[in-house]
Amino acid sequence: MKKWGLILSLLLVIGLTACGKSGQQAQPSAQLSPAHQTPAQTPAQTPDQTPGSAKENTSVSAEDIVLATTTSTQDSGLLDVLIPALETSLDHKVKIKVVAVGTGQAIQLGQDGNADVLLVHARKSEDEFMNKGYGTYAWDVMYNQFLLVGPKDDPAKVKSAFSAADAFERIAKAKAVFLSRGDNSGTHKKELSIWEMTNVKKPSGDWYKSVGQAMGATLQMAGQLNAYTLVDEATYLTHKEGLEMVYSGDKAMFNPYGIMIVKSTKKPGTAKQVVDFIVGSEGQKIIGDFGKDKYGKSIFVPNAKQR
Amino acid sequence: MNDNLLPIILLSLQVSALATLCGTILGIPLGTVIGLFTFPGRNLTMAFLYTLMGFPTVLIGVIVYLLLSRYGPLGNLELLFTPYAMVIAQTLLTTPVIAGLTMSAVYMKEKSLAETAQSLGATRMQTVAVIIKESKRGIWTGIATAFGRAISEVGAVMLVGGNIQGSTRVMTTAIILETRQGNMTNALVLGLVLLLVTFVSQVFLMIGMIATFQKNKTG
């Protein structure tokens, strides 16, 4: 009986927190959509159109654009602000469907023609994608940095490291637990490139755990296991999980985001409008302001520039 | 595929087999008691047990995660992200399945057997033993179903195991990982292997089931 009481109370707590969160998120979008959608769309279009085109209009009233992106842009909450503003600026004629996955899968989605626009952060893979002719109209969008985070007592003494490679080497030498995303994501690729710069090259052993999960889940695991992990600034600022930043600032930990149109998209015009908004002055301002009120600094630094 | 497949298959089998074993040890007595003895609130208990049989596995994962997490009630055992945590989660999944199917099996047999056994002079305990023996088919079905559900389960083992390479990565979580990386072929191949492994293990369970029937007949 005691056990069930415990489980029930757990359920209640879970239910309450879930409701609280969804309530907060639902509010702004619920306010936005009816207010802007109804007056803008319906009355303006119907009067001077022939029956034929009116029919066409109802079936394709809003064009869907699939935006494949990495989990960090979604988990940070940036898209909750950016996407509604983007849809408003396009008069709600475009509906953005966000698929947030690892960069590996996002790029695969692009290659297979299952996405129209990519917003990712793995420069090497992006260049490959462009060079193979899968993409077009690529832009730099924004950047932040990767951080090395770990337990507060810092068992590997990483805080006094003088470079990213040195920090990683200290962890390996101390055999302190290190979690690797291990999923070919942008973060994972960055991590491997830093190991490449050390004497370790290919880390292995009980202390090095490859978890094969998204950033949020990996960070949470690191918090539970008192482990070190490499995390993008956006995810860390939004979910600290009891870890401390132990090293940052090396050029090797720079984290640029890029946006590009999938060449095979059936809606190139709309896709271009989407990209133009995000790299344009309004989109860049939203990115630069995002997070300032909550974290005292912006999570992403806008730096739009066509490649 | 960047992982060695064999340890992943073995871990899948170990975790699910152990969870099925724990579920059997807990579930058969539980199901027998609910199926054979009348007590106040029995119907409600039955309904509750049937509900647990369909319990969402992800929710089991969340509950076990909270219990085992560092600041949770069992946090000092440091079991989170170990195979033991996966066994605990899957035991919560297998026990109700085995208990429920045991319950319905003995409940069916009870009516026809209890009177006969007692008229032949069996004691209460002997009657219960006879009924359990005669309900073997149903109980084996429960065990096979529970094992099948355990080995194909993904949500709970992902949450409490953490999908750590070489430590807690099982077939289902490996499939999720391959899919997320866009390696659809690998994911499909792994899925087929999982299907095959499940089939082979069910065949072994069936052999065990048939063997007990035959022993029963000759003995």
PDB file of C-alpha atoms in Angstrom, chain A residues 182-301:
ATOM      1  CA  GLY A 182      27.701   9.107 -29.771  1.00  0.00           C
ATOM      2  CA  ASP A 183      24.985   9.816 -32.333  1.00  0.00           C
ATOM      3  CA  ASN A 184      26.791  11.586 -35.157  1.00  0.00           C
ATOM      4  CA  SER A 185      25.156  14.841 -34.173  1.00  0.00           C
ATOM      5  CA  GLY A 186      26.873  18.193 -34.633  1.00  0.00           C
ATOM      6  CA  THR A 187      27.932  18.109 -30.988  1.00  0.00           C
ATOM      7  CA  HIS A 188      29.290  14.581 -31.308  1.00  0.00           C
ATOM      8  CA  LYS A 189      31.307  15.531 -34.386  1.00  0.00           C
ATOM      9  CA  LYS A 190      32.713  18.546 -32.578  1.00  0.00           C
ATOM     10  CA  GLU A 191      33.659  16.361 -29.614  1.00  0.00           C
ATOM     11  CA  LEU A 192      35.475  13.869 -31.844  1.00  0.00           C
ATOM     12  CA  SER A 193      37.342  16.679 -33.573  1.00  0.00           C
ATOM     13  CA  ILE A 194      38.610  17.900 -30.196  1.00  0.00           C
ATOM     14  CA  TRP A 195      39.725  14.390 -29.184  1.00  0.00           C
ATOM     15  CA  GLU A 196      41.608  14.318 -32.495  1.00  0.00           C
ATOM     16  CA  MET A 197      43.658  17.268 -31.262  1.00  0.00           C
ATOM     17  CA  THR A 198      44.741  15.420 -28.113  1.00  0.00           C
ATOM     18  CA  ASN A 199      47.178  12.546 -27.648  1.00  0.00           C
ATOM     19  CA  VAL A 200      44.228  10.322 -26.840  1.00  0.00           C
ATOM     20  CA  LYS A 201      42.834  10.428 -30.410  1.00  0.00           C
ATOM     21  CA  LYS A 202      40.194   7.728 -29.913  1.00  0.00           C
ATOM     22  CA  PRO A 203      38.969   7.634 -26.311  1.00  0.00           C
ATOM     23  CA  SER A 204      37.795   4.324 -24.900  1.00  0.00           C
ATOM     24  CA  GLY A 205      37.389   2.617 -21.576  1.00  0.00           C
ATOM     25  CA  ASP A 206      34.870   2.430 -18.790  1.00  0.00           C
ATOM     26  CA  TRP A 207      35.086   6.149 -18.086  1.00  0.00           C
ATOM     27  CA  TYR A 208      34.075   7.074 -21.669  1.00  0.00           C
ATOM     28  CA  LYS A 209      30.397   6.379 -22.182  1.00  0.00           C
ATOM     29  CA  SER A 210      28.812   6.739 -25.596  1.00  0.00           C
ATOM     30  CA  VAL A 211      25.120   7.215 -24.864  1.00  0.00           C
ATOM     31  CA  GLY A 212      23.541   7.690 -28.271  1.00  0.00           C
ATOM     32  CA  GLN A 213      20.926  10.194 -27.145  1.00  0.00           C
ATOM     33  CA  ALA A 214      19.870  13.766 -27.771  1.00  0.00           C
ATOM     34  CA  MET A 215      21.582  16.690 -26.002  1.00  0.00           C
ATOM     35  CA  GLY A 216      18.958  17.202 -23.320  1.00  0.00           C
ATOM     36  CA  ALA A 217      18.915  13.518 -22.366  1.00  0.00           C
ATOM     37  CA  THR A 218      22.719  13.326 -22.399  1.00  0.00           C
ATOM     38  CA  LEU A 219      23.051  16.393 -20.184  1.00  0.00           C
ATOM     39  CA  GLN A 220      20.513  14.940 -17.781  1.00  0.00           C
ATOM     40  CA  MET A 221      22.462  11.674 -17.644  1.00  0.00           C
ATOM     41  CA  ALA A 222      25.679  13.596 -17.002  1.00  0.00           C
ATOM     42  CA  GLY A 223      23.993  15.343 -14.089  1.00  0.00           C
ATOM     43  CA  GLN A 224      22.927  12.010 -12.642  1.00  0.00           C
ATOM     44  CA  LEU A 225      26.302  10.342 -13.155  1.00  0.00           C
ATOM     45  CA  ASN A 226      28.454  13.321 -12.077  1.00  0.00           C
ATOM     46  CA  ALA A 227      30.080  13.184 -15.471  1.00  0.00           C
ATOM     47  CA  TYR A 228      31.719  15.611 -17.866  1.00  0.00           C
ATOM     48  CA  THR A 229      30.157  16.259 -21.239  1.00  0.00           C
ATOM     49  CA  LEU A 230      30.403  18.656 -24.158  1.00  0.00           C
ATOM     50  CA  VAL A 231      27.212  20.677 -24.552  1.00  0.00           C
ATOM     51  CA  ASP A 232      26.057  23.512 -26.761  1.00  0.00           C
ATOM     52  CA  GLU A 233      25.565  26.773 -24.912  1.00  0.00           C
ATOM     53  CA  ALA A 234      21.851  26.925 -25.714  1.00  0.00           C
ATOM     54  CA  THR A 235      20.986  23.595 -24.163  1.00  0.00           C
ATOM     55  CA  TYR A 236      23.205  24.235 -21.140  1.00  0.00           C
ATOM     56  CA  LEU A 237      21.691  27.639 -20.357  1.00  0.00           C
ATOM     57  CA  THR A 238      18.198  26.198 -20.538  1.00  0.00           C
ATOM     58  CA  HIS A 239      18.855  22.925 -18.656  1.00  0.00           C
ATOM     59  CA  LYS A 240      21.806  23.047 -16.268  1.00  0.00           C
ATOM     60  CA  GLU A 241      21.082  19.720 -14.509  1.00  0.00           C
ATOM     61  CA  GLY A 242      23.318  20.604 -11.552  1.00  0.00           C
ATOM     62  CA  LEU A 243      26.484  20.758 -13.637  1.00  0.00           C
ATOM     63  CA  GLU A 244      28.996  23.578 -13.810  1.00  0.00           C
ATOM     64  CA  MET A 245      30.770  25.008 -16.796  1.00  0.00           C
ATOM     65  CA  VAL A 246      34.388  23.946 -16.368  1.00  0.00           C
ATOM     66  CA  TYR A 247      35.924  25.079 -19.642  1.00  0.00           C
ATOM     67  CA  SER A 248      34.980  27.351 -22.537  1.00  0.00           C
ATOM     68  CA  GLY A 249      36.375  29.975 -24.833  1.00  0.00           C
ATOM     69  CA  ASP A 250      38.653  27.980 -27.124  1.00  0.00           C
ATOM     70  CA  LYS A 251      38.258  28.716 -30.834  1.00  0.00           C
ATOM     71  CA  ALA A 252      37.890  24.964 -31.327  1.00  0.00           C
ATOM     72  CA  MET A 253      34.578  25.141 -29.466  1.00  0.00           C
ATOM     73  CA  PHE A 254      32.946  27.682 -31.783  1.00  0.00           C
ATOM     74  CA  ASN A 255      29.451  26.523 -32.826  1.00  0.00           C
ATOM     75  CA  PRO A 256      28.102  28.115 -36.016  1.00  0.00           C
ATOM     76  CA  TYR A 257      24.589  27.425 -37.316  1.00  0.00           C
ATOM     77  CA  GLY A 258      23.711  27.418 -40.995  1.00  0.00           C
ATOM     78  CA  ILE A 259      20.484  27.465 -42.965  1.00  0.00           C
ATOM     79  CA  MET A 260      19.985  26.174 -46.515  1.00  0.00           C
ATOM     80  CA  ILE A 261      17.264  25.219 -48.953  1.00  0.00           C
ATOM     81  CA  VAL A 262      16.961  21.617 -50.079  1.00  0.00           C
ATOM     82  CA  LYS A 263      17.427  21.752 -53.846  1.00  0.00           C
ATOM     83  CA  SER A 264      14.750  19.156 -54.579  1.00  0.00           C
ATOM     84  CA  THR A 265      12.036  21.055 -52.692  1.00  0.00           C
ATOM     85  CA  LYS A 266       8.743  21.463 -54.496  1.00  0.00           C
ATOM     86  CA  LYS A 267       8.246  24.896 -52.924  1.00  0.00           C
ATOM     87  CA  PRO A 268      11.452  26.793 -53.701  1.00  0.00           C
ATOM     88  CA  GLY A 269       9.742  30.182 -53.602  1.00  0.00           C
ATOM     89  CA  THR A 270       8.244  29.702 -50.174  1.00  0.00           C
ATOM     90  CA  ALA A 271      11.417  28.081 -48.872  1.00  0.00           C
ATOM     91  CA  LYS A 272      13.345  31.183 -49.956  1.00  0.00           C
ATOM     92  CA  GLN A 273      10.859  33.417 -48.122  1.00  0.00           C
ATOM     93  CA  VAL A 274      11.452  31.369 -44.975  1.00  0.00           C
ATOM     94  CA  VAL A 275      15.240  31.650 -45.236  1.00  0.00           C
ATOM     95  CA  ASP A 276      15.040  35.362 -46.105  1.00  0.00           C
ATOM     96  CA  PHE A 277      13.031  36.053 -42.974  1.00  0.00           C
ATOM     97  CA  ILE A 278      15.453  34.208 -40.685  1.00  0.00           C
ATOM     98  CA  VAL A 279      18.560  35.872 -42.150  1.00  0.00           C
ATOM     99  CA  GLY A 280      16.760  39.207 -42.585  1.00  0.00           C
ATOM    100  CA  SER A 281      16.725  42.046 -40.085  1.00  0.00           C
ATOM    101  CA  GLU A 282      13.581  40.931 -38.232  1.00  0.00           C
ATOM    102  CA  GLY A 283      14.645  37.303 -37.817  1.00  0.00           C
ATOM    103  CA  GLN A 284      18.164  38.301 -36.784  1.00  0.00           C
ATOM    104  CA  LYS A 285      16.790  40.706 -34.186  1.00  0.00           C
ATOM    105  CA  ILE A 286      14.589  37.973 -32.697  1.00  0.00           C
ATOM    106  CA  ILE A 287      17.605  35.645 -32.519  1.00  0.00           C
ATOM    107  CA  GLY A 288      19.793  38.310 -30.918  1.00  0.00           C
ATOM    108  CA  ASP A 289      17.194  39.200 -28.303  1.00  0.00           C
ATOM    109  CA  PHE A 290      16.237  35.648 -27.465  1.00  0.00           C
ATOM    110  CA  GLY A 291      17.096  34.647 -23.913  1.00  0.00           C
ATOM    111  CA  LYS A 292      18.377  38.063 -22.795  1.00  0.00           C
ATOM    112  CA  ASP A 293      15.573  38.585 -20.299  1.00  0.00           C
ATOM    113  CA  LYS A 294      15.843  35.116 -18.827  1.00  0.00           C
ATOM    114  CA  TYR A 295      19.564  34.356 -18.831  1.00  0.00           C
ATOM    115  CA  GLY A 296      21.064  37.842 -18.900  1.00  0.00           C
ATOM    116  CA  LYS A 297      22.717  37.157 -22.244  1.00  0.00           C
ATOM    117  CA  SER A 298      21.541  36.030 -25.637  1.00  0.00           C
ATOM    118  CA  ILE A 299      21.739  32.322 -26.303  1.00  0.00           C
ATOM    119  CA  PHE A 300      22.619  32.735 -29.978  1.00  0.00           C
ATOM    120  CA  VAL A 301      24.589  35.523 -31.634  1.00  0.00           C
TER     121      VAL A 301
END
